[in-house]
Amino acid sequence: MSAAEHYLSDFRQGFYNFAMRGRHLDAYSAYKRVASKDHINAFDREESSVGLVNAKGIGNPSWRRSLPHMLVATLSSFLFGYHLGVVNETLDSISMDLGFSGNPLAKGLVVSTCLGAAFFGSIFSGWILDGVGHRRAFQLCALPMIIGASMSATTKSLWGMLLGRIFVGTGMGIGPPVAAIYVSEISPAFVRGTFGSFTQIATCLGLMGSLFIGLPAKDIVGWWRVCFWVSTVPAAVLAVCMEFCAESPQWLFKRGRGTEAEAEFEKLLGAAHVKFAIAELSKSDRGDELEAVKFSELFYGRHFKMVFIGSTIFALQQLSGINAVFYFSSTVFKSFGVPSDLANICVGIANLSGSVVAMILMDKLGRKVLLLGSFSGMAVAMGLQVIGASSYASGSGALSLSVGGMLLFVLMFSLGAGPVPSLLLSEILPGRIRAKAMSVCMAVHWVINFFVGLLFLPLLEQIGPIVLYTIFATFCLLAVIFVKRNVVETKGKSLQEIEIALIPPQ
């Protein structure tokens, strides 16, 4: 190549880069000029993806770089699922060994104490994350789980068990919001949905793992203590491996540590994508990132709509009755003569299967489509259970409709209503309030979760399955309407593109 040709090639490349930068500056200026609704319309019409348009022709970053960091983070979701199910098969053995087998209130406390502590852990998770960062937040999630599980495994009394469950519940509350935010912030945009689905899969694996490990508890004295000891291993692995994982570049940038953010981007995306990733962060920086977020900011002004959408989606997710199915599926199956261990296995397989399918489809069909299809399918499944509980079905027909409807309900939940909300919230919530807003939305989840678990059996006895399942189906249909009207598609978009599009400038 001659010197003239070489100079001409450089000029063309420089002009192309300049044009690309100008295009994005123009797009950003356009976003700033239009009203909120126009932001959303422009956002929905935008067809270019981060890697293909913005990274100077070099394509998408390799997903393999961020994969190990994501897998370590999902250990917190595995622990979340494990501790939800660890007392399912072992509760009778625990009550006999600790001397409260004839006390249903004490049994209920062993389960619900963990949920109550998770609520408080969730409330403070945003402040912990903003204060110490994602890596330390994961370690602060693992530590109480190790302490609590060890206390539960060695206790000789009910009070020791309850104290251990409080520690475990605190870690359970911190983990999910931190995991959802961390995975969304370290994942390349084109696989963020797939990576986000791993948290739901890990929760399913933890739940199934606790059920399988708990099976010998009925035959082996003291086996329940082994079940608690086992959980300390993944918790310790999470705490240790987080020392070697990347910190969220968004968190570092928000704290004014730009050089460290660049280093983490290089670790997660590769050196070729660092400059563009930092430029993307700079776009959404409105000059107030370092200011402390006041709790009241989440409930008024330009951020309220996003918090309202997130809280409502989580509330509708729980009001659909999904955790009533998870908590009391054994009771329902037993009424039809189906063994509890077989029931739990079937529910676990349905949940895991749907989660794997959701992982495959998340970045192809998008979040909104999966949510709409999931809630619609859940309404149909509840309708089958209503028919199964009515006088129109009897014998084997009632069994097929009720059991089949319940398994279909779990399957449809795991296709969208399970994995999507936490991922979607971590995408649509602005970076400045993301951690604290997520903690508030998750707290709503825990409150509704607690009351559904508390009131399901009494309501089942008082108003009957037909009315109760109809109420659950109605909430599923309300969720379809709400998602259709309020949720925008986010697949393939960078977090900064989403923030610019959805949150108008002050």
Coordinates of C-alpha atoms in Angstrom, one line a residue:
M1 CA 0.0 0.0 0.0
S2 CA 1.4 3.4 -1.0
A3 CA 1.7 6.3 1.4
A4 CA -1.2 8.1 -0.4
E5 CA -3.4 5.0 -0.1
H6 CA -2.5 4.6 3.5
Y7 CA -3.4 8.2 4.2
L8 CA -6.7 7.9 2.4
S9 CA -7.6 4.8 4.3
D10 CA -6.9 6.5 7.6
F11 CA -8.9 9.5 6.5
R12 CA -11.9 7.3 5.7
Q13 CA -11.7 5.5 9.0
G14 CA -11.4 8.8 10.9
F15 CA -14.4 10.2 9.0
Y16 CA -16.4 7.1 9.7
N17 CA -15.7 7.3 13.4
F18 CA -16.5 11.0 13.5
A19 CA -19.8 10.3 11.8
M20 CA -20.7 7.5 14.2
R21 CA -20.0 9.8 17.2
G22 CA -22.0 12.6 15.6
R23 CA -24.9 10.2 15.1
H24 CA -25.0 9.3 18.8
L25 CA -24.6 12.8 19.9
D26 CA -27.6 13.8 17.7
A27 CA -29.6 10.9 19.1
Y28 CA -28.8 11.9 22.6
S29 CA -29.8 15.5 21.9
A30 CA -33.0 14.3 20.4
Y31 CA -33.8 12.3 23.5
K32 CA -33.2 15.4 25.7
R33 CA -35.6 17.5 23.6
V34 CA -38.7 15.3 23.5
A35 CA -41.3 14.7 26.2
S36 CA -41.4 11.6 28.3
K37 CA -43.8 9.7 26.1
D38 CA -41.7 10.6 23.0
H39 CA -38.7 9.2 24.8
I40 CA -40.4 5.9 25.1
N41 CA -41.7 5.9 21.5
A42 CA -38.2 6.8 20.2
F43 CA -36.7 4.1 22.4
D44 CA -39.1 1.5 21.0
R45 CA -38.4 2.5 17.4
E46 CA -34.6 2.4 17.9
E47 CA -33.4 -0.8 16.0
S48 CA -29.6 -0.6 16.5
S49 CA -27.9 -2.6 19.2
V50 CA -25.0 -1.6 21.3
G51 CA -22.4 -3.9 19.8
L52 CA -23.2 -3.6 16.2
V53 CA -23.5 0.2 15.8
N54 CA -21.6 1.7 18.6
A55 CA -18.4 -0.3 19.0
K56 CA -16.8 1.0 15.9
G57 CA -17.5 -2.0 13.7
I58 CA -15.8 -4.6 16.0
G59 CA -19.0 -6.3 16.9
N60 CA -20.3 -7.5 20.3
P61 CA -18.0 -8.2 23.2
S62 CA -17.4 -11.8 24.1
W63 CA -19.9 -13.1 26.7
R64 CA -17.3 -15.5 27.9
R65 CA -15.4 -12.8 29.8
S66 CA -18.3 -11.9 32.1
L67 CA -19.7 -15.5 32.4
P68 CA -17.5 -16.6 35.4
H69 CA -18.4 -13.4 37.3
M70 CA -22.1 -14.0 36.6
L71 CA -21.9 -17.7 37.8
V72 CA -20.3 -16.7 41.1
A73 CA -23.0 -14.1 41.6
T74 CA -25.8 -16.7 41.0
L75 CA -24.5 -18.7 44.0
S76 CA -26.5 -16.2 46.1
S77 CA -29.6 -17.2 44.2
F78 CA -28.8 -20.8 44.7
L79 CA -28.6 -20.2 48.4
F80 CA -31.8 -18.3 48.3
G81 CA -33.6 -21.3 46.8
Y82 CA -31.9 -23.7 49.1
H83 CA -32.9 -22.0 52.3
L84 CA -36.5 -21.6 51.0
G85 CA -36.8 -25.4 50.7
V86 CA -34.4 -26.7 53.4
V87 CA -37.2 -27.0 56.0
N88 CA -39.7 -28.6 53.6
E89 CA -38.7 -32.2 54.1
T90 CA -36.9 -31.8 57.4
L91 CA -39.4 -29.8 59.5
D92 CA -41.0 -32.9 61.1
S93 CA -37.5 -34.3 62.1
I94 CA -36.5 -30.8 63.4
S95 CA -39.6 -30.5 65.5
M96 CA -39.1 -34.0 67.0
D97 CA -35.4 -33.4 67.9
L98 CA -36.0 -30.0 69.3
G99 CA -39.2 -30.8 71.2
F100 CA -41.9 -28.8 69.5
S101 CA -43.5 -31.5 67.3
G102 CA -47.0 -30.9 68.7
N103 CA -46.8 -27.1 68.3
P104 CA -48.0 -25.9 64.9
L105 CA -47.2 -22.3 65.8
A106 CA -43.5 -23.1 66.4
K107 CA -43.4 -24.9 63.1
G108 CA -44.8 -21.9 61.4
L109 CA -42.3 -19.7 63.1
V110 CA -39.4 -21.8 61.8
V111 CA -40.6 -21.0 58.3
S112 CA -41.9 -17.5 58.6
T113 CA -39.1 -16.1 60.7
C114 CA -36.8 -16.5 57.8
L115 CA -39.2 -14.6 55.5
G116 CA -39.6 -11.8 58.0
A117 CA -35.8 -11.4 58.3
A118 CA -35.5 -11.4 54.5
F119 CA -37.9 -8.4 54.4
F120 CA -35.5 -6.3 56.6
G121 CA -32.5 -7.6 54.7
S122 CA -34.1 -6.5 51.4
I123 CA -35.0 -3.0 52.8
F124 CA -31.3 -2.3 53.7
S125 CA -29.8 -4.0 50.6
G126 CA -29.8 -0.8 48.5
W127 CA -28.0 1.2 51.2
I128 CA -25.5 -1.6 51.6
L129 CA -24.8 -1.9 47.9
D130 CA -24.4 1.8 47.4
G131 CA -22.2 2.1 50.4
V132 CA -19.7 -0.8 50.0
G133 CA -20.2 -2.0 46.4
H134 CA -21.5 -5.2 44.9
R135 CA -18.6 -7.5 45.8
R136 CA -18.7 -6.6 49.5
A137 CA -22.5 -6.7 49.4
F138 CA -22.3 -10.4 48.2
Q139 CA -19.9 -11.2 51.0
L140 CA -22.2 -9.5 53.5
C141 CA -25.0 -11.7 52.1
A142 CA -22.9 -14.9 52.5
L143 CA -21.7 -14.2 56.0
P144 CA -25.0 -14.3 57.9
M145 CA -26.0 -17.3 55.9
I146 CA -22.9 -19.1 57.1
I147 CA -23.5 -18.0 60.7
G148 CA -27.2 -18.8 60.6
A149 CA -26.9 -22.2 59.0
S150 CA -24.1 -23.2 61.5
M151 CA -26.3 -22.1 64.4
S152 CA -29.3 -24.0 63.0
A153 CA -27.2 -27.1 62.5
T154 CA -25.8 -27.2 66.0
T155 CA -28.7 -25.9 68.1
K156 CA -30.4 -27.9 70.8
S157 CA -33.5 -25.7 71.2
L158 CA -36.2 -23.9 69.2
W159 CA -34.8 -20.5 70.1
G160 CA -31.4 -21.4 68.6
M161 CA -33.1 -22.5 65.4
L162 CA -35.2 -19.3 65.2
L163 CA -32.1 -17.2 65.8
G164 CA -30.2 -19.1 63.0
R165 CA -33.2 -18.6 60.7
I166 CA -33.1 -14.8 61.4
F167 CA -29.4 -14.7 60.3
V168 CA -30.1 -16.8 57.2
G169 CA -33.2 -14.7 56.3
T170 CA -31.2 -11.5 56.5
G171 CA -28.7 -12.9 53.9
M172 CA -31.6 -14.1 51.8
G173 CA -33.0 -10.6 51.7
I174 CA -29.8 -9.0 50.7
G175 CA -28.9 -11.5 47.9
P176 CA -31.7 -11.2 45.2
P177 CA -31.6 -7.5 44.6
V178 CA -27.8 -7.4 44.6
A179 CA -27.6 -10.3 42.2
A180 CA -30.1 -8.9 39.8
I181 CA -28.3 -5.5 39.7
Y182 CA -24.8 -7.0 39.5
V183 CA -25.7 -9.4 36.7
S184 CA -27.4 -6.7 34.6
E185 CA -24.5 -4.3 35.1
I186 CA -21.7 -6.7 34.2
S187 CA -23.4 -8.4 31.2
P188 CA -23.1 -7.4 27.6
A189 CA -26.4 -6.0 26.4
F190 CA -27.0 -8.7 23.8
V191 CA -26.9 -11.5 26.4
R192 CA -28.2 -9.6 29.5
G193 CA -31.5 -11.4 29.3
T194 CA -29.9 -14.8 29.1
F195 CA -27.5 -14.1 32.0
G196 CA -30.3 -12.6 34.0
S197 CA -32.3 -15.8 33.6
F198 CA -29.4 -17.8 35.3
T199 CA -30.5 -16.3 38.7
Q200 CA -33.9 -18.0 38.4
I201 CA -32.3 -21.2 37.2
A202 CA -29.9 -21.1 40.2
T203 CA -32.9 -20.5 42.6
C204 CA -34.7 -23.6 41.1
L205 CA -31.5 -25.7 41.5
G206 CA -31.2 -24.6 45.1
L207 CA -34.8 -25.4 45.8
M208 CA -34.5 -28.8 44.2
G209 CA -31.2 -29.5 45.8
S210 CA -32.6 -28.9 49.3
L211 CA -35.5 -31.2 48.6
F212 CA -33.3 -34.0 47.4
I213 CA -30.8 -33.6 50.2
G214 CA -33.7 -33.6 52.7
L215 CA -35.3 -36.9 51.5
P216 CA -33.2 -39.1 54.0
A217 CA -34.3 -36.9 56.9
K218 CA -37.3 -39.1 57.6
D219 CA -35.2 -42.3 58.0
I220 CA -31.8 -41.0 59.4
V221 CA -31.8 -39.4 62.8
G222 CA -30.2 -36.0 62.8
W223 CA -29.9 -35.8 59.0
W224 CA -31.5 -32.4 59.1
R225 CA -28.4 -31.0 60.7
V226 CA -26.4 -32.2 57.6
C227 CA -28.8 -30.3 55.4
F228 CA -28.0 -27.1 57.1
W229 CA -24.2 -27.8 57.2
V230 CA -24.3 -28.4 53.4
S231 CA -25.5 -24.8 52.7
T232 CA -22.3 -23.3 54.3
V233 CA -20.2 -24.7 51.5
P234 CA -21.7 -22.6 48.6
A235 CA -21.9 -19.6 50.9
A236 CA -18.2 -19.8 51.7
V237 CA -17.4 -20.3 48.0
L238 CA -19.4 -17.1 47.2
A239 CA -17.6 -15.1 49.9
V240 CA -14.1 -16.2 48.8
C241 CA -14.7 -16.1 45.0
M242 CA -16.1 -12.6 45.1
E243 CA -12.6 -11.4 46.1
F244 CA -11.5 -12.3 42.5
C245 CA -14.6 -11.1 40.7
A246 CA -15.0 -7.7 39.0
E247 CA -16.7 -4.9 40.7
S248 CA -19.6 -3.3 38.8
P249 CA -18.1 -0.6 36.6
Q250 CA -21.3 1.4 36.9
W251 CA -20.9 1.6 40.7
L252 CA -17.2 2.6 40.4
F253 CA -18.1 5.3 37.8
K254 CA -20.9 6.6 40.0
R255 CA -18.4 6.9 42.9
G256 CA -16.0 9.0 40.7
R257 CA -13.5 6.1 40.2
G258 CA -13.3 6.3 36.5
T259 CA -9.9 4.7 36.1
E260 CA -11.0 1.6 38.1
A261 CA -14.2 1.4 36.1
E262 CA -12.1 1.3 32.9
A263 CA -10.1 -1.6 34.3
E264 CA -13.2 -3.5 35.2
F265 CA -14.7 -2.9 31.8
E266 CA -11.5 -4.3 30.2
K267 CA -11.8 -7.4 32.4
L268 CA -15.5 -7.9 31.5
L269 CA -15.7 -6.8 27.9
G270 CA -12.2 -6.6 26.5
A271 CA -9.9 -3.7 25.8
A272 CA -11.5 -2.8 22.4
H273 CA -14.9 -2.0 24.1
V274 CA -13.6 0.1 27.1
K275 CA -13.8 3.5 25.5
F276 CA -17.2 3.1 24.1
A277 CA -18.5 1.6 27.4
I278 CA -17.2 4.6 29.3
A279 CA -18.7 7.0 26.7
E280 CA -22.1 5.3 27.3
L281 CA -21.8 5.8 31.0
S282 CA -21.0 9.5 30.5
K283 CA -24.1 10.0 28.4
S284 CA -26.4 9.1 31.2
D285 CA -24.4 11.0 33.9
R286 CA -26.6 14.0 34.7
G287 CA -24.2 15.5 37.2
D288 CA -26.0 14.3 40.3
E289 CA -24.6 10.7 40.6
L290 CA -22.5 11.4 43.7
E291 CA -25.3 13.0 45.6
A292 CA -26.9 10.8 48.3
V293 CA -30.3 9.4 47.2
K294 CA -33.1 10.4 49.7
F295 CA -35.7 7.8 50.4
S296 CA -38.4 10.3 49.6
E297 CA -37.1 10.7 46.0
L298 CA -38.3 7.2 45.2
F299 CA -42.0 8.2 45.8
Y300 CA -42.3 11.5 43.9
G301 CA -40.9 13.3 40.8
R302 CA -39.5 11.8 37.7
H303 CA -38.4 8.5 39.3
F304 CA -41.7 7.6 40.9
K305 CA -43.2 5.9 37.7
M306 CA -40.3 3.5 37.5
V307 CA -40.5 2.5 41.2
F308 CA -44.3 2.2 40.9
I309 CA -44.0 -0.1 37.8
G310 CA -41.5 -2.3 39.6
S311 CA -43.4 -2.5 42.8
T312 CA -46.6 -3.3 41.0
I313 CA -45.1 -6.1 38.9
F314 CA -43.7 -7.7 42.0
A315 CA -47.0 -7.3 43.8
L316 CA -48.9 -8.9 40.9
Q317 CA -46.3 -11.7 40.7
Q318 CA -47.1 -12.6 44.3
L319 CA -50.8 -12.0 44.2
S320 CA -51.0 -14.5 41.3
G321 CA -50.7 -17.2 44.1
I322 CA -47.4 -18.7 42.9
N323 CA -45.8 -19.0 46.4
A324 CA -49.0 -20.6 47.7
V325 CA -48.4 -23.3 45.1
F326 CA -44.7 -23.6 46.2
Y327 CA -45.5 -23.7 49.9
F328 CA -48.6 -25.9 49.9
S329 CA -48.3 -28.0 46.7
S330 CA -47.7 -31.1 48.9
T331 CA -50.9 -30.4 50.8
V332 CA -52.9 -30.1 47.6
F333 CA -51.3 -33.2 46.0
K334 CA -51.9 -35.3 49.2
S335 CA -55.6 -34.5 49.0
F336 CA -55.5 -36.5 45.7
G337 CA -53.4 -39.3 47.1
V338 CA -50.1 -38.1 45.5
P339 CA -47.0 -38.6 47.7
S340 CA -45.4 -35.3 48.8
D341 CA -41.9 -36.2 47.6
L342 CA -43.3 -37.0 44.1
A343 CA -45.2 -33.7 44.2
N344 CA -42.2 -31.7 45.1
I345 CA -40.1 -33.3 42.3
C346 CA -42.8 -32.6 39.7
V347 CA -43.1 -29.0 40.7
G348 CA -39.3 -28.6 40.7
I349 CA -38.9 -30.1 37.3
A350 CA -41.7 -27.9 35.9
N351 CA -40.0 -24.8 37.4
L352 CA -36.6 -25.7 36.2
S353 CA -37.8 -26.6 32.7
G354 CA -39.6 -23.3 32.2
S355 CA -36.6 -21.4 33.5
V356 CA -34.3 -23.0 31.0
V357 CA -36.7 -22.2 28.1
A358 CA -37.0 -18.6 29.4
M359 CA -33.2 -18.3 29.4
I360 CA -33.1 -19.4 25.7
L361 CA -35.9 -17.0 24.7
M362 CA -35.2 -14.0 26.8
D363 CA -32.9 -12.2 24.3
K364 CA -34.9 -13.5 21.3
L365 CA -38.5 -12.7 22.1
G366 CA -37.8 -10.0 24.7
R367 CA -39.0 -9.4 28.3
K368 CA -42.4 -8.0 27.5
V369 CA -43.5 -10.9 25.3
L370 CA -42.5 -13.4 28.0
L371 CA -44.3 -11.5 30.7
L372 CA -47.5 -11.3 28.7
G373 CA -47.4 -14.9 27.7
S374 CA -46.5 -16.1 31.2
F375 CA -49.3 -14.2 33.0
S376 CA -51.8 -15.3 30.4
G377 CA -50.8 -18.9 30.7
M378 CA -51.0 -18.7 34.5
A379 CA -54.6 -17.4 34.2
V380 CA -55.5 -20.3 32.0
A381 CA -53.8 -22.8 34.4
M382 CA -55.8 -21.3 37.4
G383 CA -58.9 -21.7 35.3
L384 CA -58.2 -25.4 34.9
Q385 CA -57.9 -25.7 38.7
V386 CA -61.2 -23.9 39.2
I387 CA -62.9 -26.4 36.9
G388 CA -61.1 -29.2 38.6
A389 CA -62.4 -28.1 42.0
S390 CA -66.0 -27.6 40.7
S391 CA -68.8 -30.0 40.5
Y392 CA -68.3 -30.4 36.8
A393 CA -65.3 -32.6 37.3
S394 CA -65.0 -35.7 39.5
G395 CA -62.6 -38.6 40.0
S396 CA -59.7 -38.9 37.6
G397 CA -61.0 -35.8 35.7
A398 CA -60.7 -33.6 38.8
L399 CA -57.3 -35.1 39.6
S400 CA -56.0 -34.4 36.1
L401 CA -57.3 -30.8 36.0
S402 CA -56.1 -29.9 39.5
V403 CA -52.7 -31.5 39.3
G404 CA -52.2 -30.7 35.6
G405 CA -53.3 -27.1 36.2
M406 CA -50.9 -26.7 39.1
L407 CA -47.9 -28.0 37.1
L408 CA -48.9 -25.8 34.1
F409 CA -49.2 -22.8 36.5
V410 CA -45.6 -23.4 37.7
L411 CA -44.3 -23.9 34.2
M412 CA -45.9 -20.7 32.9
F413 CA -44.7 -18.8 35.9
S414 CA -41.1 -19.9 35.3
L415 CA -41.3 -18.8 31.6
G416 CA -41.7 -15.1 32.4
A417 CA -43.3 -14.0 35.7
G418 CA -40.5 -15.6 37.6
P419 CA -37.3 -14.5 35.9
V420 CA -38.3 -11.3 34.2
P421 CA -39.4 -8.9 37.0
S422 CA -36.0 -8.6 38.7
L423 CA -34.1 -8.4 35.4
L424 CA -36.5 -5.8 34.0
L425 CA -36.3 -3.7 37.1
S426 CA -32.5 -3.7 37.1
E427 CA -32.7 -2.5 33.5
I428 CA -35.4 0.3 33.8
L429 CA -34.4 1.8 37.1
P430 CA -32.0 4.7 36.7
G431 CA -28.4 4.1 37.8
R432 CA -28.5 6.7 40.6
I433 CA -31.5 5.2 42.4
R434 CA -31.2 1.6 41.1
A435 CA -30.0 -0.1 44.3
K436 CA -32.3 1.6 46.7
A437 CA -35.3 1.5 44.4
M438 CA -34.7 -2.3 43.8
S439 CA -34.6 -2.8 47.6
V440 CA -38.0 -1.1 48.0
C441 CA -39.6 -3.1 45.2
M442 CA -38.2 -6.4 46.6
A443 CA -39.6 -5.4 50.0
V444 CA -43.0 -5.2 48.4
H445 CA -42.4 -8.7 47.1
W446 CA -41.6 -10.0 50.6
V447 CA -44.6 -8.3 52.2
I448 CA -47.1 -9.8 49.7
N449 CA -45.2 -13.1 49.8
F450 CA -45.6 -13.3 53.6
F451 CA -49.3 -12.5 53.6
V452 CA -50.1 -14.9 50.8
G453 CA -48.3 -17.7 52.7
L454 CA -50.0 -16.7 55.9
L455 CA -53.6 -16.5 54.6
F456 CA -53.7 -19.1 51.8
L457 CA -54.8 -22.1 54.0
P458 CA -57.3 -20.1 56.1
L459 CA -58.8 -18.6 52.9
L460 CA -58.9 -22.0 51.3
E461 CA -61.0 -23.3 54.2
Q462 CA -63.2 -20.2 54.5
I463 CA -64.1 -19.3 50.8
G464 CA -63.2 -22.6 49.1
P465 CA -60.8 -23.3 46.2
I466 CA -63.1 -22.1 43.4
V467 CA -63.4 -18.5 44.7
L468 CA -59.7 -18.4 45.8
Y469 CA -58.3 -19.7 42.5
T470 CA -60.6 -17.3 40.6
I471 CA -59.1 -14.4 42.6
F472 CA -55.6 -15.6 41.7
A473 CA -56.6 -15.9 38.0
T474 CA -58.0 -12.4 38.1
F475 CA -54.7 -11.0 39.4
C476 CA -53.0 -12.8 36.5
L477 CA -55.3 -11.1 34.0
L478 CA -54.7 -7.7 35.7
A479 CA -51.0 -8.3 35.3
V480 CA -51.4 -8.8 31.6
I481 CA -53.2 -5.5 31.3
F482 CA -50.7 -3.7 33.4
V483 CA -47.7 -5.1 31.5
K484 CA -49.3 -4.3 28.2
R485 CA -49.8 -0.6 29.1
N486 CA -46.7 0.2 31.2
V487 CA -43.8 -2.1 30.3
V488 CA -41.4 -1.2 27.4
E489 CA -39.1 -3.7 25.7
T490 CA -35.5 -3.5 26.8
K491 CA -33.8 -6.4 24.9
G492 CA -30.5 -5.5 23.2
K493 CA -30.3 -2.1 24.8
S494 CA -27.5 -0.8 27.0
L495 CA -28.5 0.3 30.5
Q496 CA -27.6 3.9 29.5
E497 CA -29.8 3.8 26.4
I498 CA -32.7 2.6 28.5
E499 CA -32.1 5.3 31.1
I500 CA -31.8 8.1 28.6
A501 CA -35.0 7.0 26.8
L502 CA -37.2 6.4 29.8
I503 CA -36.2 9.2 32.2
P504 CA -36.7 12.7 30.8
P505 CA -34.2 15.4 31.9
Q506 CA -35.1 17.7 34.7

